[in-house]
Amino acid sequence: MKKFLLISLTHFFALASIAQTQTHICGSADYLNELDAKHPGLKARVESITDHSGYRTRSGTVTIPVVFHVVYNTSTENLANSYLNAQIDLLNQCFAHENSDTGNLRAVFKSRAGSSKIRFMIDQVIRYQTTNTSFDATTGSGFDNSNMVKQSGSGGSDAVSPDKKLNIWICDLTKDGSDVLIGYAYPPAGAPNWSAGSEAPSPAFDGVVIDYLDIGGPAKQPIGYGSWGFRGKSLVHEIGHYLGLRHIWGDDGGACNGEPGYKDDGITDTPVADDKSNSNCDKVKNTCIEITGDLPDMVENYMDYSAATCQNTFTKLQVGAMEYVIDNIRTGVRVPVGITETNEVAKDISIYPNPTSDIIYIDAERVEYANLKIIISNTIGQIKYQTEVSSSISPIELSTNGFTKGIYFVSLQFDNQAAITKKIVVQ
Ligand SMILES: [Ca+2]
Ligand SMILES: [Ca+2]
Ligand SMILES: [Ca+2]
Ligand SMILES: [Zn+2]
């Protein structure tokens, strides 16, 4: 018991000292430590299993609908849609390994870089002004204070269909102006490499909580954008957890293979590492010697605590593990009915907010076309609105004023070729 308590305290001291240098911190390992403190020995039972899913189990793209809950106290925290769009773009680039900084990956890891078939689109944006000035995770017990952001009765916003959508709560996680924790996520129940009980305490808490300071991407830099590393990469890391990935150093407090207390991340193509990187980009370090094919520590990996400027890659087997989770565990998390998942064009388009009351935006920026015909029809096929726009307009803004409440279908026809239909709800 004392040993585990010591581990927990040590971790908190580390958090406190790292906070001063504003490092990339995620809470998921802390959650494991907390569970361990509550149930001594649980952490030790974390399985070390070899990845069994292989690379690229998917032939088609799967698109995850994202519900952004912007829970703000000040107007600064009420991030504009441009930040959310930029973040979604960055997610899609990073999960496809098409992000602009992939070239920074060292040659020795190039053959291990994975490109997933997982994409993201905004399903809806919920904005709620709270009287809570911070949801920092160091106040109170465990994540109780942070998880208040997920409860309408506690100054937060309730999850929307967490079995079907990825809920992401954006809020102030700072404490006294410092970032002690940037985000956290729960793996799903039954995820390989995680012990029982690591999942969210209830389905209503499933999803990701992330600091408003690190939402954005190249098209709209996060507010906290600075030299040390906010780049919108924290959400890539947290969604890695949501899809079952562990930290590459195994959350074992600094052990290497063969040493007492060693834990593996369960992914064979991420090199063994003793401990987390300290928010830097040390491409020289090789903390653990692997018996065969020894490699340096992979600081470019999203599941390290290296600087965001350093991170640019998931490995092939990490991709395989995430696709395994989306296809076998989080099987309900898919684009809603009305969206053609297999359509290669569909993944590059987002329509938001959805549901809407008076306006929709169509973001088709990533599709190459000259002219786009837009037709909005109701459920019995009556055309309520149609227009044609050129590719120079993005996002496309359409008013739904005058639409009676209900379900509509938005058909998008690009240059008289690819056509997709997406469902929207006017409320
Ligand atoms: Ca590994
Ligand atoms: Ca380790
Ligand atoms: Ca090594
Ligand atoms: Zn993490």
Coordinates of C-alpha atoms and ligand atoms in Angstrom, one line a residue:
M1 CA 0.0 0.0 0.0
K2 CA 2.7 2.4 1.0
K3 CA 4.6 1.7 -2.1
F4 CA 1.7 2.6 -4.3
L5 CA 1.0 5.7 -2.3
L6 CA 4.6 6.7 -2.8
I7 CA 4.3 6.2 -6.5
S8 CA 1.2 8.4 -6.5
L9 CA 2.9 11.2 -4.5
T10 CA 6.0 11.1 -6.6
H11 CA 3.9 11.5 -9.7
F12 CA 2.1 14.5 -8.2
F13 CA 5.5 16.1 -7.4
A14 CA 6.5 15.5 -10.9
L15 CA 3.4 17.1 -12.1
A16 CA 3.9 20.1 -9.9
S17 CA 7.5 20.7 -11.0
I18 CA 6.8 20.1 -14.7
A19 CA 3.9 22.5 -14.6
Q20 CA 6.2 25.4 -14.1
T21 CA 7.8 24.7 -17.5
Q22 CA 4.4 24.1 -19.1
T23 CA 4.8 20.6 -20.3
H24 CA 2.5 18.3 -22.2
I25 CA 0.6 16.5 -19.5
C26 CA -2.2 14.1 -19.9
G27 CA -4.1 12.6 -17.1
S28 CA -4.8 9.1 -18.3
A29 CA -1.8 7.6 -16.5
D30 CA -2.7 9.5 -13.4
Y31 CA -6.1 7.9 -13.6
L32 CA -4.4 4.5 -13.6
N33 CA -2.4 5.6 -10.6
E34 CA -5.5 6.8 -8.8
L35 CA -7.2 3.5 -9.5
D36 CA -4.1 1.8 -8.2
A37 CA -4.3 3.8 -5.0
K38 CA -7.9 2.8 -4.6
H39 CA -7.3 -0.8 -5.6
P40 CA -3.7 -1.7 -4.7
G41 CA -2.2 -4.1 -7.2
L42 CA -4.5 -3.2 -10.1
K43 CA -1.7 -1.5 -11.9
A44 CA 0.5 -4.5 -11.5
R45 CA -2.1 -6.5 -13.3
V46 CA -2.1 -4.4 -16.4
E47 CA -1.5 -7.0 -19.1
S48 CA 1.5 -6.9 -21.3
I49 CA 0.1 -8.5 -24.4
T50 CA 1.5 -8.5 -27.8
D51 CA -0.6 -6.7 -30.3
H52 CA -2.9 -9.1 -32.1
S53 CA -4.6 -6.8 -34.5
G54 CA -1.9 -6.3 -37.1
Y55 CA -1.6 -3.3 -39.3
R56 CA -4.4 -2.0 -41.5
T57 CA -7.3 -4.3 -40.7
R58 CA -9.6 -1.8 -42.4
S59 CA -10.1 -1.5 -46.1
G60 CA -12.4 1.5 -45.9
T61 CA -12.4 4.7 -43.9
V62 CA -14.3 5.0 -40.7
T63 CA -15.4 8.4 -39.7
I64 CA -15.9 9.3 -36.0
P65 CA -18.6 11.9 -35.3
V66 CA -17.3 14.4 -32.8
V67 CA -19.4 16.4 -30.4
F68 CA -17.5 19.4 -29.1
H69 CA -18.8 20.8 -25.8
V70 CA -17.3 24.2 -25.5
V71 CA -17.9 24.9 -21.8
Y72 CA -16.7 28.4 -21.2
N73 CA -16.6 30.9 -18.4
T74 CA -14.9 33.8 -20.2
S75 CA -15.4 34.8 -23.8
T76 CA -11.8 33.9 -24.5
E77 CA -12.6 30.3 -23.6
N78 CA -15.6 30.3 -26.0
L79 CA -13.5 29.2 -29.0
A80 CA -14.7 30.1 -32.4
N81 CA -15.6 27.4 -34.9
S82 CA -12.4 28.2 -36.8
Y83 CA -10.4 26.6 -33.9
L84 CA -12.6 23.5 -33.9
N85 CA -12.3 23.1 -37.7
A86 CA -8.6 23.6 -37.6
Q87 CA -8.4 20.9 -34.9
I88 CA -10.5 18.4 -36.9
D89 CA -8.3 19.0 -39.9
L90 CA -5.2 18.4 -37.8
L91 CA -6.7 15.2 -36.4
N92 CA -7.5 13.9 -39.9
Q93 CA -4.0 14.8 -41.0
C94 CA -2.3 13.2 -38.0
F95 CA -4.3 10.0 -38.2
A96 CA -3.6 9.7 -41.9
H97 CA 0.1 10.5 -41.3
E98 CA -0.3 13.4 -43.7
N99 CA 0.6 16.1 -41.3
S100 CA 3.0 18.7 -42.5
D101 CA 5.8 17.7 -40.1
T102 CA 6.0 14.0 -40.9
G103 CA 9.3 14.8 -42.6
N104 CA 10.8 15.3 -39.2
L105 CA 10.5 11.6 -38.4
R106 CA 14.0 10.0 -38.2
A107 CA 14.8 7.7 -41.1
V108 CA 15.2 4.8 -38.7
F109 CA 11.4 4.9 -38.0
K110 CA 10.1 5.7 -41.4
S111 CA 9.1 2.1 -42.1
R112 CA 7.2 1.9 -38.9
A113 CA 5.0 5.0 -39.5
G114 CA 1.4 4.1 -39.7
S115 CA -1.4 5.6 -41.7
S116 CA -4.9 4.9 -40.2
K117 CA -8.3 4.8 -41.9
I118 CA -9.8 6.7 -39.0
R119 CA -11.2 10.1 -39.7
F120 CA -13.1 12.7 -37.8
M121 CA -15.9 15.1 -38.5
I122 CA -17.8 17.6 -36.4
D123 CA -21.2 16.2 -35.6
Q124 CA -22.3 19.1 -33.4
V125 CA -21.0 21.9 -31.3
I126 CA -22.6 22.6 -28.0
R127 CA -21.8 25.8 -26.3
Y128 CA -22.5 26.4 -22.6
Q129 CA -21.5 29.3 -20.4
T130 CA -20.6 28.0 -16.9
T131 CA -20.0 29.8 -13.7
N132 CA -17.1 27.4 -12.9
T133 CA -13.8 29.2 -13.4
S134 CA -11.8 26.1 -13.8
F135 CA -12.2 22.3 -14.0
D136 CA -8.6 21.6 -13.0
A137 CA -7.9 18.0 -12.1
T138 CA -5.9 18.6 -9.0
T139 CA -8.8 20.0 -7.0
G140 CA -10.7 17.4 -5.1
S141 CA -10.3 13.7 -5.6
G142 CA -9.2 12.1 -8.8
F143 CA -11.0 13.6 -11.8
D144 CA -14.1 14.5 -9.8
N145 CA -13.6 18.2 -10.4
S146 CA -12.8 17.8 -14.0
N147 CA -15.6 15.4 -14.7
M148 CA -18.1 18.1 -13.5
V149 CA -17.6 19.5 -17.0
K150 CA -19.7 16.5 -18.2
Q151 CA -22.6 17.1 -15.9
S152 CA -25.3 19.8 -16.6
G153 CA -26.1 19.8 -12.9
S154 CA -22.5 20.7 -12.0
G155 CA -21.8 23.5 -14.4
G156 CA -21.0 21.3 -17.4
S157 CA -22.6 19.8 -20.5
D158 CA -24.1 16.3 -20.6
A159 CA -22.6 13.8 -23.0
V160 CA -24.4 13.2 -26.3
S161 CA -24.8 9.5 -27.2
P162 CA -21.3 8.5 -26.0
D163 CA -21.9 5.0 -27.5
K164 CA -22.2 6.6 -30.9
K165 CA -20.1 9.7 -30.8
L166 CA -16.8 10.9 -29.5
N167 CA -17.6 13.6 -26.9
I168 CA -14.9 16.2 -26.4
W169 CA -15.2 18.7 -23.6
I170 CA -13.2 21.9 -24.1
C171 CA -12.8 23.9 -21.0
D172 CA -10.4 25.7 -18.7
L173 CA -8.2 23.0 -17.0
T174 CA -5.6 25.4 -15.7
K175 CA -5.1 25.9 -12.0
D176 CA -4.0 29.4 -10.9
G177 CA -3.1 30.1 -14.4
S178 CA -0.8 27.1 -14.9
D179 CA -1.4 24.0 -16.9
V180 CA -1.1 21.1 -14.5
L181 CA -2.9 18.8 -16.9
I182 CA -3.9 19.5 -20.5
G183 CA -6.3 16.7 -21.1
Y184 CA -7.4 13.2 -20.2
A185 CA -9.4 10.3 -21.7
Y186 CA -10.7 6.9 -20.8
P187 CA -9.9 3.8 -22.8
P188 CA -13.0 1.7 -23.5
A189 CA -13.8 -1.3 -21.3
G190 CA -12.1 -4.4 -22.6
A191 CA -9.3 -2.5 -24.5
P192 CA -6.2 -4.7 -24.9
N193 CA -3.4 -3.7 -22.6
W194 CA -5.6 -2.0 -20.1
S195 CA -6.7 -3.5 -16.8
A196 CA -10.4 -4.0 -15.9
G197 CA -11.8 -0.8 -14.4
S198 CA -9.7 1.6 -16.5
E199 CA -12.8 2.7 -18.5
A200 CA -14.9 5.7 -17.7
P201 CA -16.7 5.4 -14.3
S202 CA -19.9 5.7 -16.3
P203 CA -20.8 5.9 -20.0
A204 CA -21.8 9.5 -19.4
F205 CA -18.2 10.3 -18.6
D206 CA -16.7 8.6 -21.7
G207 CA -14.8 10.8 -24.0
V208 CA -12.0 13.4 -23.8
V209 CA -11.6 16.5 -21.7
I210 CA -9.0 19.0 -23.0
D211 CA -7.8 22.5 -22.2
Y212 CA -9.1 25.3 -24.4
L213 CA -5.6 26.6 -24.7
D214 CA -4.5 23.7 -26.9
I215 CA -7.3 23.4 -29.5
G216 CA -6.5 24.3 -33.1
G217 CA -4.1 23.4 -35.8
P218 CA -2.0 25.0 -38.5
A219 CA -5.0 26.8 -40.0
K220 CA -5.8 28.4 -36.6
Q221 CA -3.1 28.2 -34.0
P222 CA -4.2 27.3 -30.5
I223 CA -4.3 30.2 -28.1
G224 CA -1.5 28.6 -26.0
Y225 CA 0.6 28.4 -29.1
G226 CA 4.2 28.9 -28.0
S227 CA 7.8 27.8 -28.3
W228 CA 7.4 24.8 -26.0
G229 CA 4.8 23.0 -27.8
F230 CA 1.0 23.6 -27.8
R231 CA 0.1 22.7 -31.4
G232 CA -3.2 20.9 -31.1
K233 CA -1.4 17.7 -30.7
S234 CA -2.7 17.0 -27.2
L235 CA -6.0 15.9 -28.6
V236 CA -4.3 13.5 -31.0
H237 CA -2.7 11.9 -27.9
E238 CA -5.9 11.8 -25.9
I239 CA -7.8 10.2 -28.8
G240 CA -5.1 7.7 -28.9
H241 CA -6.0 6.7 -25.3
Y242 CA -9.8 6.8 -26.2
L243 CA -8.9 4.3 -28.9
G244 CA -7.0 2.1 -26.5
L245 CA -3.4 3.2 -26.8
R246 CA -1.1 3.4 -23.8
H247 CA 1.9 5.7 -23.2
I248 CA 5.0 4.3 -25.0
W249 CA 7.1 4.1 -21.8
G250 CA 4.5 1.8 -20.2
D251 CA 3.6 4.0 -17.2
D252 CA 6.1 2.0 -15.1
G253 CA 7.9 4.8 -13.4
G254 CA 11.1 4.4 -15.4
A255 CA 11.7 0.7 -15.8
C256 CA 13.3 -1.0 -18.8
N257 CA 12.7 -4.4 -20.2
G258 CA 13.9 -7.0 -17.7
E259 CA 13.9 -4.7 -14.8
P260 CA 11.6 -5.0 -11.7
G261 CA 8.2 -3.4 -12.3
Y262 CA 8.6 -3.2 -16.1
K263 CA 5.4 -2.7 -18.0
D264 CA 5.0 -2.7 -21.8
D265 CA 2.7 -0.6 -23.9
G266 CA 1.7 -3.9 -25.7
I267 CA 2.8 -2.5 -29.0
T268 CA 5.8 -4.3 -30.5
D269 CA 6.9 -1.6 -33.0
T270 CA 7.2 1.2 -30.4
P271 CA 10.7 0.9 -28.9
V272 CA 10.9 0.3 -25.2
A273 CA 11.5 3.4 -23.1
D274 CA 12.3 3.8 -19.5
D275 CA 10.2 6.9 -18.7
K276 CA 8.2 9.7 -20.3
S277 CA 10.1 12.4 -22.3
N278 CA 10.2 15.7 -20.4
S279 CA 8.5 17.9 -23.0
N280 CA 11.6 18.0 -25.1
C281 CA 12.8 16.4 -28.3
D282 CA 15.8 14.4 -27.4
K283 CA 16.6 12.4 -30.5
V284 CA 19.8 11.1 -29.0
K285 CA 18.5 9.2 -26.0
N286 CA 18.3 5.4 -26.0
T287 CA 17.1 4.6 -22.5
C288 CA 16.5 0.8 -22.9
I289 CA 18.4 -1.7 -25.0
E290 CA 16.1 -4.1 -26.8
I291 CA 17.4 -7.6 -27.3
T292 CA 17.0 -7.6 -31.0
G293 CA 16.8 -4.6 -33.3
D294 CA 17.6 -2.0 -30.6
L295 CA 16.4 1.5 -31.6
P296 CA 16.6 4.9 -29.9
D297 CA 13.5 6.1 -27.9
M298 CA 10.8 7.2 -30.4
V299 CA 10.2 10.7 -29.2
E300 CA 8.3 11.5 -32.4
N301 CA 5.4 9.3 -31.1
Y302 CA 2.1 10.9 -30.2
M303 CA 1.9 8.7 -27.1
D304 CA 5.1 10.1 -25.5
Y305 CA 5.3 13.3 -23.4
S306 CA 7.7 14.8 -25.8
A307 CA 7.1 18.4 -27.0
A308 CA 4.2 18.7 -29.4
T309 CA 6.7 20.2 -32.0
C310 CA 8.5 16.8 -31.8
Q311 CA 5.5 14.5 -32.2
N312 CA 4.4 13.5 -35.7
T313 CA 3.7 9.7 -35.9
F314 CA 1.7 6.7 -34.7
T315 CA 3.3 3.4 -35.6
K316 CA 1.7 0.8 -37.8
L317 CA 0.9 -1.4 -34.8
Q318 CA -0.6 1.5 -32.9
V319 CA -2.8 2.2 -35.9
G320 CA -3.7 -1.5 -35.9
A321 CA -4.6 -1.4 -32.3
M322 CA -6.8 1.7 -32.7
E323 CA -8.5 0.2 -35.7
Y324 CA -9.0 -3.0 -33.7
V325 CA -10.8 -0.9 -31.0
I326 CA -13.0 1.0 -33.4
D327 CA -14.0 -2.2 -35.2
N328 CA -14.4 -4.5 -32.2
I329 CA -15.0 -2.5 -29.1
R330 CA -16.2 1.0 -29.9
T331 CA -18.4 -0.4 -32.7
G332 CA -21.2 2.1 -32.3
V333 CA -19.0 5.1 -32.8
R334 CA -19.6 5.8 -36.5
V335 CA -20.9 8.6 -38.7
P336 CA -24.7 8.8 -38.3
V337 CA -27.3 7.4 -40.7
G338 CA -27.5 9.4 -43.9
I339 CA -23.8 9.8 -44.4
T340 CA -22.1 7.4 -46.8
E341 CA -19.2 6.2 -44.8
T342 CA -17.5 4.4 -47.7
N343 CA -17.6 7.5 -49.8
E344 CA -14.0 8.7 -50.0
V345 CA -15.3 12.3 -50.4
A346 CA -17.5 12.2 -47.4
K347 CA -14.7 12.1 -44.9
D348 CA -13.4 15.4 -46.1
I349 CA -16.6 17.2 -45.5
S350 CA -18.2 18.5 -42.4
I351 CA -21.5 20.1 -41.9
Y352 CA -22.0 22.0 -38.6
P353 CA -23.5 22.8 -36.2
N354 CA -25.8 19.8 -36.4
P355 CA -28.5 20.0 -35.0
T356 CA -28.8 23.6 -36.0
S357 CA -31.4 26.3 -35.4
D358 CA -30.7 28.9 -38.1
I359 CA -27.5 28.4 -40.0
I360 CA -25.3 25.6 -41.3
Y361 CA -21.7 25.7 -42.5
I362 CA -20.4 23.2 -45.1
D363 CA -16.7 22.8 -44.9
A364 CA -15.6 21.1 -48.2
E365 CA -12.2 22.7 -48.2
R366 CA -10.3 19.4 -48.6
V367 CA -12.3 18.4 -51.7
E368 CA -11.0 19.4 -55.1
Y369 CA -13.7 20.7 -57.3
A370 CA -14.7 23.7 -59.4
N371 CA -18.4 23.8 -58.8
L372 CA -20.6 22.4 -56.1
K373 CA -24.3 21.9 -56.3
I374 CA -26.1 21.9 -53.0
I375 CA -29.6 20.6 -52.6
I376 CA -31.4 20.4 -49.3
S377 CA -34.5 18.3 -49.2
N378 CA -36.9 17.1 -46.6
T379 CA -37.6 13.5 -45.6
I380 CA -40.2 13.1 -48.4
G381 CA -37.8 14.4 -51.1
Q382 CA -39.2 17.9 -51.5
I383 CA -36.4 20.3 -52.4
K384 CA -36.4 23.1 -49.9
Y385 CA -33.3 24.9 -51.1
Q386 CA -30.7 24.6 -53.8
T387 CA -27.7 26.6 -54.9
E388 CA -24.3 26.3 -56.7
V389 CA -21.1 27.6 -55.3
S390 CA -17.5 27.7 -56.4
S391 CA -14.6 26.2 -54.6
S392 CA -13.3 29.6 -53.6
I393 CA -16.0 29.8 -50.8
S394 CA -15.2 28.0 -47.6
P395 CA -16.8 27.3 -45.4
I396 CA -20.1 27.7 -47.2
E397 CA -22.7 29.4 -45.1
L398 CA -26.4 28.6 -45.5
S399 CA -29.3 29.9 -43.6
T400 CA -32.0 27.5 -42.5
N401 CA -34.3 30.3 -41.4
G402 CA -37.8 29.4 -42.4
F403 CA -37.2 25.7 -42.3
T404 CA -39.7 23.9 -40.0
K405 CA -38.1 21.8 -37.3
G406 CA -37.2 18.3 -38.5
I407 CA -34.8 16.2 -40.5
Y408 CA -33.3 17.3 -43.8
F409 CA -30.9 15.8 -46.2
V410 CA -28.0 17.9 -47.7
S411 CA -26.9 16.6 -51.1
L412 CA -23.6 17.7 -52.3
Q413 CA -22.7 17.1 -56.0
F414 CA -19.1 18.0 -57.0
D415 CA -18.6 18.9 -60.7
N416 CA -21.5 16.6 -61.6
Q417 CA -19.5 13.6 -60.3
A418 CA -19.1 12.6 -56.7
A419 CA -22.3 13.1 -54.8
I420 CA -22.8 12.6 -51.1
T421 CA -25.8 13.1 -48.8
K422 CA -25.6 14.1 -45.2
K423 CA -28.4 14.4 -42.7
I424 CA -29.0 17.5 -40.6
V425 CA -31.5 18.3 -37.9
V426 CA -33.1 21.7 -37.7
Q427 CA -34.4 22.3 -34.2
Ligands
CA1 CA 6.5 -1.0 -27.3
CA2 CA 9.2 1.9 -19.1
CA3 CA 16.2 1.2 -27.3
ZN4 ZN -1.6 10.3 -22.0

